Short mmCIF file of C-alpha atoms in Angstrom, two decimals:
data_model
loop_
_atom_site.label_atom_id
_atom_site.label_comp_id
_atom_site.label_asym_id
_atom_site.label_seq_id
_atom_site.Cartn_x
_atom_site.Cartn_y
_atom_site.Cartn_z
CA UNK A 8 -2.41 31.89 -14.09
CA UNK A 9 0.16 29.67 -16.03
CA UNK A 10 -0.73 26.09 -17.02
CA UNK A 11 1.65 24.24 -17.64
CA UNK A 12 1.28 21.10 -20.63
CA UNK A 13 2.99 17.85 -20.18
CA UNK A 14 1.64 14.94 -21.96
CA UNK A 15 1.10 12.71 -18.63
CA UNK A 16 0.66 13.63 -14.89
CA UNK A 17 1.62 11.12 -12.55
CA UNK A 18 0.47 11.95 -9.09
CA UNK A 19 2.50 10.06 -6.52
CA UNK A 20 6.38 9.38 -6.28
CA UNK A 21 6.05 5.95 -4.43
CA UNK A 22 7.33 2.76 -6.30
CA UNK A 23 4.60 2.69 -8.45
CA UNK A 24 4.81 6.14 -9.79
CA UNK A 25 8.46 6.47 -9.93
CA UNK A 26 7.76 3.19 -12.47
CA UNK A 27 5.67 4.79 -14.55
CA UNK A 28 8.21 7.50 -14.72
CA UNK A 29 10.55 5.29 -15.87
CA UNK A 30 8.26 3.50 -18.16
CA UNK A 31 7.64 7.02 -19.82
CA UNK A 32 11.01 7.95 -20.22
CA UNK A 33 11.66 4.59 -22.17
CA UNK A 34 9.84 5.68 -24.51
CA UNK A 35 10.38 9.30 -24.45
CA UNK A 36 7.10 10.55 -23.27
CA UNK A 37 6.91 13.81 -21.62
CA UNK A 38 5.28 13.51 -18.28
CA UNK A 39 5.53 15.45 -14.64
CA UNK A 40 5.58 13.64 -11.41
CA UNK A 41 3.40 15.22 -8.54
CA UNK A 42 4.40 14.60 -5.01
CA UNK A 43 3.38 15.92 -1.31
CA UNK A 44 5.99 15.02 0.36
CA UNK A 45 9.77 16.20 0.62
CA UNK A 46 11.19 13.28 -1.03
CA UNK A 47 10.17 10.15 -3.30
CA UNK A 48 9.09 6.94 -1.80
CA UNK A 49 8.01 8.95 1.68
CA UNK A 50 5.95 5.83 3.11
CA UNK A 51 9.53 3.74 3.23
CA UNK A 52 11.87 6.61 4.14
CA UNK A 53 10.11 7.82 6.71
CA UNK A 54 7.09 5.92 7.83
CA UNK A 55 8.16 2.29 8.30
CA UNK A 56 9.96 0.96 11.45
CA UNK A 57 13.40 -0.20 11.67
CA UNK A 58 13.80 -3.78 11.22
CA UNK A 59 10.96 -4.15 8.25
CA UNK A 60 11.48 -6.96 5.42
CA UNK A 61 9.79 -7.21 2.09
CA UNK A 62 7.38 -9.76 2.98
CA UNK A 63 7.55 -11.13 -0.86
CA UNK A 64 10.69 -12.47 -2.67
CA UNK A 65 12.89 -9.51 -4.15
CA UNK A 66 11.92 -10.77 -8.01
CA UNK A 67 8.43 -9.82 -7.18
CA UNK A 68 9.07 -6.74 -5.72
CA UNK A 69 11.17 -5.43 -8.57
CA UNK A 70 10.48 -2.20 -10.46
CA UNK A 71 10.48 -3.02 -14.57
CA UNK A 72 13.35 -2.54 -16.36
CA UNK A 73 15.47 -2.64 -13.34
CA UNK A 74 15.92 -5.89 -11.49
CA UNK A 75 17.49 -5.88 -7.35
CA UNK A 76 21.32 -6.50 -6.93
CA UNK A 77 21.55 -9.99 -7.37
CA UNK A 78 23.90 -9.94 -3.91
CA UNK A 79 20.63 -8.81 -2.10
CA UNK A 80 18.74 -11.68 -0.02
CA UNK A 81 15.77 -13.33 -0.79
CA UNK A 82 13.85 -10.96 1.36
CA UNK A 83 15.43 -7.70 1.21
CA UNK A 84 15.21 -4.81 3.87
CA UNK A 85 13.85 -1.46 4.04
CA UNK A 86 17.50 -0.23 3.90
CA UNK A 87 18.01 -2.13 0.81
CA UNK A 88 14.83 -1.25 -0.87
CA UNK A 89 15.63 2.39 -0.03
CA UNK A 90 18.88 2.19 -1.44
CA UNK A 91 17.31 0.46 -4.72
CA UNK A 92 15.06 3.41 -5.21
CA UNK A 93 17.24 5.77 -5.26
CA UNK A 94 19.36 3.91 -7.65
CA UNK A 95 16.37 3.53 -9.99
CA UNK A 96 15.46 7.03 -9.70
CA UNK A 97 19.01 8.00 -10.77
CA UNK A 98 19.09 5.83 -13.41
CA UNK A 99 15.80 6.97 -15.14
CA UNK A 100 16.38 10.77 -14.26
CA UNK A 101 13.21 11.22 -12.71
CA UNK A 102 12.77 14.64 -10.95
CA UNK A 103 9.51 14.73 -8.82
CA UNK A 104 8.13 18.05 -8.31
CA UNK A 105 8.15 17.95 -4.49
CA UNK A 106 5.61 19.66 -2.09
CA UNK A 107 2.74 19.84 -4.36
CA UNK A 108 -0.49 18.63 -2.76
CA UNK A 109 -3.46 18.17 -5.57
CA UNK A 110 -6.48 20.08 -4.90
CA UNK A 111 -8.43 18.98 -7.70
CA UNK A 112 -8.64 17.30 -11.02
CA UNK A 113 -11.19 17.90 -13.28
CA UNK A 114 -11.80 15.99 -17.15
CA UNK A 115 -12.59 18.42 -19.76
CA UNK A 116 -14.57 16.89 -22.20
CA UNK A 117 -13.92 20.07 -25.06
CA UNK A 118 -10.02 19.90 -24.79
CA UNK A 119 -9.64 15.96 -23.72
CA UNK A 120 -7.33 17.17 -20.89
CA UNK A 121 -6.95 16.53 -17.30
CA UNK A 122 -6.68 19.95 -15.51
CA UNK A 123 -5.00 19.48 -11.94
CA UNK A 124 -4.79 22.06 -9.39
CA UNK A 125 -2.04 21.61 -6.84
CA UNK A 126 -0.76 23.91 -4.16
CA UNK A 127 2.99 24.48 -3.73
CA UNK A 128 3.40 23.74 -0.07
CA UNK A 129 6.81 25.84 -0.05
CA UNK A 130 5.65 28.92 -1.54
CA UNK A 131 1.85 28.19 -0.85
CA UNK A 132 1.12 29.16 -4.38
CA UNK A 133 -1.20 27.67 -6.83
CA UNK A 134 -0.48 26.05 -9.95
CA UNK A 135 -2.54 24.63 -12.79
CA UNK A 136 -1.40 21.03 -14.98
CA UNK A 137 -2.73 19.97 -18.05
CA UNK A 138 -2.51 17.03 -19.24
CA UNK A 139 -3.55 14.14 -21.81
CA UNK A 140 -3.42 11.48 -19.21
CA UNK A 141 -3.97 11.49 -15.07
CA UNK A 142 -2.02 8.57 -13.26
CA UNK A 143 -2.64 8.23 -9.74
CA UNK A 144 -0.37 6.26 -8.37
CA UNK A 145 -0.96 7.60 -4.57
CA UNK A 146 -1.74 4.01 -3.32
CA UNK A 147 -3.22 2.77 -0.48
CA UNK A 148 -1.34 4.24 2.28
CA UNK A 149 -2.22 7.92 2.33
CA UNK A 150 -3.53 9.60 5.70
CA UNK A 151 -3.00 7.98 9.02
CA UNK A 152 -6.22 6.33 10.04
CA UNK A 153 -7.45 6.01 14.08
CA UNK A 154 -10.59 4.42 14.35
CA UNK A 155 -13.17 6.38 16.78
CA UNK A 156 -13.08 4.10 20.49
CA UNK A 157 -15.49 4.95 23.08
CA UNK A 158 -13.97 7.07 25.61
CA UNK A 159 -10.86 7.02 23.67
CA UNK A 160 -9.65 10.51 25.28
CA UNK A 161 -9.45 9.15 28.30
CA UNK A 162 -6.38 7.41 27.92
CA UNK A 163 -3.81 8.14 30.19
CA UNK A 164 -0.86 6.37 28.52
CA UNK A 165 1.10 7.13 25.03
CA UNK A 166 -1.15 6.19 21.55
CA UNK A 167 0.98 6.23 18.31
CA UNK A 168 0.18 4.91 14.45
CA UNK A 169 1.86 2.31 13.32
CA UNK A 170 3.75 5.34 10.71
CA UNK A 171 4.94 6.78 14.13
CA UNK A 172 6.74 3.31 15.19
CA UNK A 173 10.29 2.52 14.73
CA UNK A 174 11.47 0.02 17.29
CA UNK A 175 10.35 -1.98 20.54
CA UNK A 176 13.45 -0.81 22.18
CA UNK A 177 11.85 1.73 24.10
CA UNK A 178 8.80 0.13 25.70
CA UNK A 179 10.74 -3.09 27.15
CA UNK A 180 8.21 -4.76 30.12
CA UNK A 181 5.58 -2.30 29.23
CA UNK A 182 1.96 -3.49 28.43
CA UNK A 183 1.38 -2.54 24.63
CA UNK A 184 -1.74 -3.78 22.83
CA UNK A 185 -1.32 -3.78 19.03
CA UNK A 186 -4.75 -2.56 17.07
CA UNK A 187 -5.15 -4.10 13.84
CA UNK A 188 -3.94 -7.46 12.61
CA UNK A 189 -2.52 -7.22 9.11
CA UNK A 190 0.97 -7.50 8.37
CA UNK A 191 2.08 -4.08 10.17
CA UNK A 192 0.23 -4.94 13.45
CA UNK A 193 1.77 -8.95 13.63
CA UNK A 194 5.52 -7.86 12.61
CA UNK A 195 5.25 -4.85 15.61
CA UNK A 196 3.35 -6.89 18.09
CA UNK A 197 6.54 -9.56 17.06
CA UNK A 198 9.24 -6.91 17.66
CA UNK A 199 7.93 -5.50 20.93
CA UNK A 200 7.41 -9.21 22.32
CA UNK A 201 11.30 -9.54 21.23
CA UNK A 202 12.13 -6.53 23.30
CA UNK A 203 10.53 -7.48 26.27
CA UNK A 204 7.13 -6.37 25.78
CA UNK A 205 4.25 -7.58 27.40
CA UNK A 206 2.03 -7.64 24.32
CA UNK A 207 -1.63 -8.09 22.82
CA UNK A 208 -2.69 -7.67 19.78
CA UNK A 209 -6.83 -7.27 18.71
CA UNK A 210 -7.59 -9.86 15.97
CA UNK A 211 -10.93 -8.51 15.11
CA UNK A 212 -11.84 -9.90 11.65
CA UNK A 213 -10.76 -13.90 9.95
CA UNK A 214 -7.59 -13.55 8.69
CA UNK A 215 -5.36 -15.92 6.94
CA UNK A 216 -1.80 -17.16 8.13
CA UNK A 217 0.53 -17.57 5.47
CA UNK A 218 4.64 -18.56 5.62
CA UNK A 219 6.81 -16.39 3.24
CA UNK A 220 7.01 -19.84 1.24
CA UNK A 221 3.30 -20.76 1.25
CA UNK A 222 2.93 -17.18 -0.52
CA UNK A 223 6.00 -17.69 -3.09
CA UNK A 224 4.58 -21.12 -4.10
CA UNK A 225 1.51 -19.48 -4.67
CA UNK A 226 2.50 -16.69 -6.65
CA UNK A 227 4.52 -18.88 -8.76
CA UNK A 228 1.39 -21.33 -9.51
CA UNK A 229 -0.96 -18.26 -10.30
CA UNK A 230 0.98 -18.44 -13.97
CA UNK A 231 -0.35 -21.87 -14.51
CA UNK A 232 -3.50 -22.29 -12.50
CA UNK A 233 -6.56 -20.41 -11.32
CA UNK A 234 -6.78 -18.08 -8.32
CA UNK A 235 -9.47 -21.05 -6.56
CA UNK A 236 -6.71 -24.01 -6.94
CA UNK A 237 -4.16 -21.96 -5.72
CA UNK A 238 -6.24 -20.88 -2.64
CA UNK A 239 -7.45 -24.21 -2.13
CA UNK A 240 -3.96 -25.35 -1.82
CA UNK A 241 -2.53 -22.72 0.76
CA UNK A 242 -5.32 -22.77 2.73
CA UNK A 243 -4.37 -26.50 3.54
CA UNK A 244 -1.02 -25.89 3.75
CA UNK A 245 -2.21 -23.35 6.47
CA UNK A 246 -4.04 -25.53 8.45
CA UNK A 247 -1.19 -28.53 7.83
CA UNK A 248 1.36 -25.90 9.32
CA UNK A 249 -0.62 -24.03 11.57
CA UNK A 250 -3.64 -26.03 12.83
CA UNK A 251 -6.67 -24.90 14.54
CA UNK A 252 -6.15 -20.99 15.12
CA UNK A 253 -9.47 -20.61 16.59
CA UNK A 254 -8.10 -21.68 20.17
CA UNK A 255 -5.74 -19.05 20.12
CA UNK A 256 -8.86 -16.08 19.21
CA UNK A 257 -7.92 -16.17 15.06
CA UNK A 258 -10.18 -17.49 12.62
CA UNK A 259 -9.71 -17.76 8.45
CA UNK A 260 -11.82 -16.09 6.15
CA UNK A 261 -14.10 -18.23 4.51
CA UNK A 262 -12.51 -17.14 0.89
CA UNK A 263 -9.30 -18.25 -0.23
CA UNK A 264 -5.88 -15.75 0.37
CA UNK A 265 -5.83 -14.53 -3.34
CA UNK A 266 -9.34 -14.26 -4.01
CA UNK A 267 -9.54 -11.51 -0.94
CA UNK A 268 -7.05 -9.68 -2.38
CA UNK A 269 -8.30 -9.24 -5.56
CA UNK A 270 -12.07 -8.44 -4.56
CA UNK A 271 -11.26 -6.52 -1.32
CA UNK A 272 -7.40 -5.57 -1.39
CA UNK A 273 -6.76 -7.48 1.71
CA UNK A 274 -3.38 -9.25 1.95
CA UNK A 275 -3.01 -12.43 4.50
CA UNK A 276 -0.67 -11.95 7.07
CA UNK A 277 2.48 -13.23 6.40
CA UNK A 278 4.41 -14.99 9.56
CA UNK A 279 7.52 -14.49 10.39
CA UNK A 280 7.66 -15.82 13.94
CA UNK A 281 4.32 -14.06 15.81
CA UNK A 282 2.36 -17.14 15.59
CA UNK A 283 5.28 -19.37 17.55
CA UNK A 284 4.81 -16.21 20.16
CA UNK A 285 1.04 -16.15 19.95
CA UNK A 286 0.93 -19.92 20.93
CA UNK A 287 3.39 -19.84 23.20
CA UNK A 288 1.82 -16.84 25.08
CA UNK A 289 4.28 -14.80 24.42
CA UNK A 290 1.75 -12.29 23.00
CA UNK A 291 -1.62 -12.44 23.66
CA UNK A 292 -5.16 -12.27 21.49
CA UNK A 293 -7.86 -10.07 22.00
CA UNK A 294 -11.30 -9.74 20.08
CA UNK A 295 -12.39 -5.91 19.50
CA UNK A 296 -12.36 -2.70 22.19
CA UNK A 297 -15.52 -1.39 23.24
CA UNK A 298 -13.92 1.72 25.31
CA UNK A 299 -11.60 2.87 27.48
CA UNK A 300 -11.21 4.33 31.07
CA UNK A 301 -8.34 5.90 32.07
CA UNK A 302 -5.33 3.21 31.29
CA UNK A 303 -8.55 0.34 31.09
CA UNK A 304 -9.01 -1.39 28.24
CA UNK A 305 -12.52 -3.19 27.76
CA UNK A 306 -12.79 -5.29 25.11
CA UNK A 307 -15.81 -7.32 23.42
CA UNK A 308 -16.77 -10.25 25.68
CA UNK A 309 -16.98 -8.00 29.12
CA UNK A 310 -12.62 -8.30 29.39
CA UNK A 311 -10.72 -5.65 30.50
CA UNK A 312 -7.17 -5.50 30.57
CA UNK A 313 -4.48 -2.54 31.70
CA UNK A 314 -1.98 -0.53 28.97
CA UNK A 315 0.98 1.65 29.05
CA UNK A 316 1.04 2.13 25.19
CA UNK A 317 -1.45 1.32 22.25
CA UNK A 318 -0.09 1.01 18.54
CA UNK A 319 -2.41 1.51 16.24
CA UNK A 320 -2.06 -0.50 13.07
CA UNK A 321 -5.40 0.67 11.56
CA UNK A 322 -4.40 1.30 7.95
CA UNK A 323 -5.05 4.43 6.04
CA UNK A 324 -7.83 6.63 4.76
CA UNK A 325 -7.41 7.96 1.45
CA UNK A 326 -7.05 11.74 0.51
CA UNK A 327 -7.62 10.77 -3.41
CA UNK A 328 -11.80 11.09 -3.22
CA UNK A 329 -11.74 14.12 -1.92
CA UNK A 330 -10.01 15.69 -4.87
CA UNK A 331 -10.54 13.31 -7.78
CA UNK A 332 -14.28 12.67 -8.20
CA UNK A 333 -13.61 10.04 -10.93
CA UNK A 334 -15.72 7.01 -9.89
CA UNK A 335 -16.79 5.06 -13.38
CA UNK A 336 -15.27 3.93 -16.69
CA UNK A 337 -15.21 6.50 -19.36
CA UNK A 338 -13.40 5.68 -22.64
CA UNK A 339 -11.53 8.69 -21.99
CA UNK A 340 -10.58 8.59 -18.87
CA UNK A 341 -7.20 5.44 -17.76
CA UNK A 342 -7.72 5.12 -14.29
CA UNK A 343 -10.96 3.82 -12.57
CA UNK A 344 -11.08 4.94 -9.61
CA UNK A 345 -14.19 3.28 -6.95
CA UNK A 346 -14.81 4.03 -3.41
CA UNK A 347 -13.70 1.48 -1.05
CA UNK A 348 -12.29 -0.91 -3.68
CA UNK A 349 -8.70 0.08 -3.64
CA UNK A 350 -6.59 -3.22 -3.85
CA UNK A 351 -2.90 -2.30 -3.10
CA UNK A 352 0.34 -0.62 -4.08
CA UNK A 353 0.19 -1.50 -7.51
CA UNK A 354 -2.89 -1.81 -8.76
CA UNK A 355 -4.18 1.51 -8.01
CA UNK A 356 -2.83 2.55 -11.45
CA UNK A 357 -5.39 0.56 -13.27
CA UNK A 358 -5.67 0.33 -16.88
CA UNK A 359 -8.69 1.02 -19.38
CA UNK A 360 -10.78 -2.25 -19.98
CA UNK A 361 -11.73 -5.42 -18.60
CA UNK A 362 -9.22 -8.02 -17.89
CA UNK A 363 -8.19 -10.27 -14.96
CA UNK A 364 -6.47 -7.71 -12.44
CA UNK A 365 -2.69 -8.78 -11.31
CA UNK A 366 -1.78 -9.25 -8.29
CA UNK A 367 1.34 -7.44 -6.99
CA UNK A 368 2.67 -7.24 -10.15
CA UNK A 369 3.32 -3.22 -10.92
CA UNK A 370 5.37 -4.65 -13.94
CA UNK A 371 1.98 -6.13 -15.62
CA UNK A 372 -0.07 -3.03 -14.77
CA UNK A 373 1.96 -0.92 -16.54
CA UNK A 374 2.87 -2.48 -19.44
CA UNK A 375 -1.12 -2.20 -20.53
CA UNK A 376 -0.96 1.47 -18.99
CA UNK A 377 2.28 2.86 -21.34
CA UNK A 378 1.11 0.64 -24.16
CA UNK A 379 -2.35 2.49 -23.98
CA UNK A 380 -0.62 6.14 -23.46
CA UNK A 381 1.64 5.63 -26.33
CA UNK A 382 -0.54 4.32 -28.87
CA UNK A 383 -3.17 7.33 -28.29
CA UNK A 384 -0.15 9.83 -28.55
CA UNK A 385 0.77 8.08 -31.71
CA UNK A 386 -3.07 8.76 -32.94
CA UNK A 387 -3.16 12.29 -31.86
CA UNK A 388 -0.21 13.22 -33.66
CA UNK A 389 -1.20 11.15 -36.43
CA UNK A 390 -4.15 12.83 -36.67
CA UNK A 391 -2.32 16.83 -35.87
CA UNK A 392 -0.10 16.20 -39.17
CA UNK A 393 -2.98 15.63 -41.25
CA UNK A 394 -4.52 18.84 -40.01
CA UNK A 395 -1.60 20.41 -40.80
CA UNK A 396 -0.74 18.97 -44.21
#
């Protein structure tokens, strides 16, 4: 069997691989891009529903060396993003290698490569990488995830993932309870209530309320002062703009917005208009399910309340354990990888050595993670012409 060299293998064509793509390419660096899916950026072309907004201001959500069309709102959609995407892709010349799932990757300690397996999905054919450097960038949002509910087959209405919804059209005056309460689950339970839903949404764990200019303050101030102030300060503004959230079945966390996100990768829900429809009853709050009968919902507490449809906005479960076993630092290896402690759509490409992780910033990230790739490719070829001199 072939193997095929290239001096880095990026695994991943969302934004954050298709970045270090470009990154590479700056600087001339030979490198292969290893994706699963028909097409680059698969999550936003053909997971996300229909009237989805970066939740962040467009000059954080900008790939490097490329900033958005400065005619482009604040807050721009998944149609624009889309469209900026495949404008950056264009512009860098990255080709992905399309419908190659990774079976394995493996560290040789003789050779200093990464070997990677993958298996061509088209031809179902194997083929072997080899590499200097392994980059996943596969994020956090890999595999669907449906948490196990008692009785759950018994369900006698429709059950979709949150990848599978597009619009709240469809299920106008239909009862549709929204599982999970991150972003995802508050924007859909929003959109169905503005069709004409009746709606609930499960709020199981604390989670913290945030405006889209709470978070922009904040990101701003994280430049000049530490993660704590910052959190201190939002979580004030929080309760100034949104008061007591208990009544309503929502508590906060008892750590600060930022700090969760950097220990635990969990983001605070953004509002864009479900909290005026949560306290106006619009949609309703629920604590956790217990099981289901039929089209019966039971839910911690002894409730139980009827359902036409359930969304669930569970998340993901990772496919990257099962074939990268990669769980400690090694001063060979770029990317630390540890179970449970993935923290978001950048920072899964983490960089070699301690250091205060950024938040949301794929920019940052990478600049440690080409500066790192180049300067060892400098010292290996340094150190190939003196063998050969």
């Amino acid at each position: 069997m072939e193997i095929q060299e290239q001096a880095v293998i990026i695994v991943g064509a969302g934004p954050s691989g298709l970045a270090t793509a470009a990154c590479l390419n700056n600087f001339s660096i030979p490198n292969i891009v290893l994706e699963r899916e028909d097409c680059f950026a698969s999550l936003w072309k053909k997971k996300t529903y229909d009237r989805l907004h970066l939740h962040l201001a467009k000059q954080f959500c900008e790939l490097p060396h490329m900033s958005l069309p400065s005619s482009s709102p604040t807050y721009v959609s998944r149609k624009q993003f889309i469209q900026y995407l495949d404008d950056y892709v264009s512009r860098f010349k990255i080709s992905p290698m399309y419908r190659r799932s990774v079976e394995s990757a493996n560290y040789d300690e003789v050779t200093k490569k990464w070997n990677v397996k993958v298996r061509n999905v088209s031809s179902d054919e194997i083929e072997v990488y080899s590499g200097r450097f392994l980059v996943v960038a596969t994020g956090e949002t890999s595999d669907a995830f449906i948490p196990e509910v008692k009785d759950f087959s018994s369900f006698t209405g429709e059950v979709i993932h949150s990848t599978q919804y597009k619009s709240g059209e469809k299920y106008s005056s239909k009862n549709v309870l929204v599982v999970g309460s991150g972003n995802s689950g508050m924007e859909i339970a929003l959109d169905l209530s503005n069709h004409g839903a009746k709606t609930s949404i499960v709020v199981r764990s604390p989670v913290h309320i945030l405006s889209r200019g709470m978070v922009y303050l904040g990101l701003v101030l994280l430049k000049y002062i530490s993660n704590n102030m910052v959190d201190s300060l939002l979580v004030m503004l929080s309760k100034l703009r949104y008061g007591d959230l208990t009544k309503y079945g929502i508590r906060r966390p008892q750590e600060g917005p930022f700090s969760l996100k950097v220990k635990y990768g969990k983001y605070p829900v953004i509002d864009i208009g479900t909290y005026k429809k949560i306290k106006s009853g619009e949609i309703q709050v629920l604590p956790a399910m217990t099981s289901i009968r039929g089209n019966d919902v039971q839910f911690e507490g002894g409730k139980s309340h009827p359902f036409d449809v359930i969304v669930f906005a569970t998340g993901f479960k990772r496919s990257t354990n099962q074939w990268l076993k990669v769980m400690k630092y090694h001063k060979s290896y770029l990317i630390l990888i540890k179970k449970n402690q993935w923290s978001g759509l950048a920072s899964t490409i983490k960089p070699l050595g301690k250091g205060k992780e950024k938040i949301l910033f794929i920019y940052f990230l990478l600049r440690n993670v080409i500066f790192k790739i180049k300067k060892k490719l400098i010292q290996c070829t340094k150190f190939l012409s003196l063998l050969t001199n």
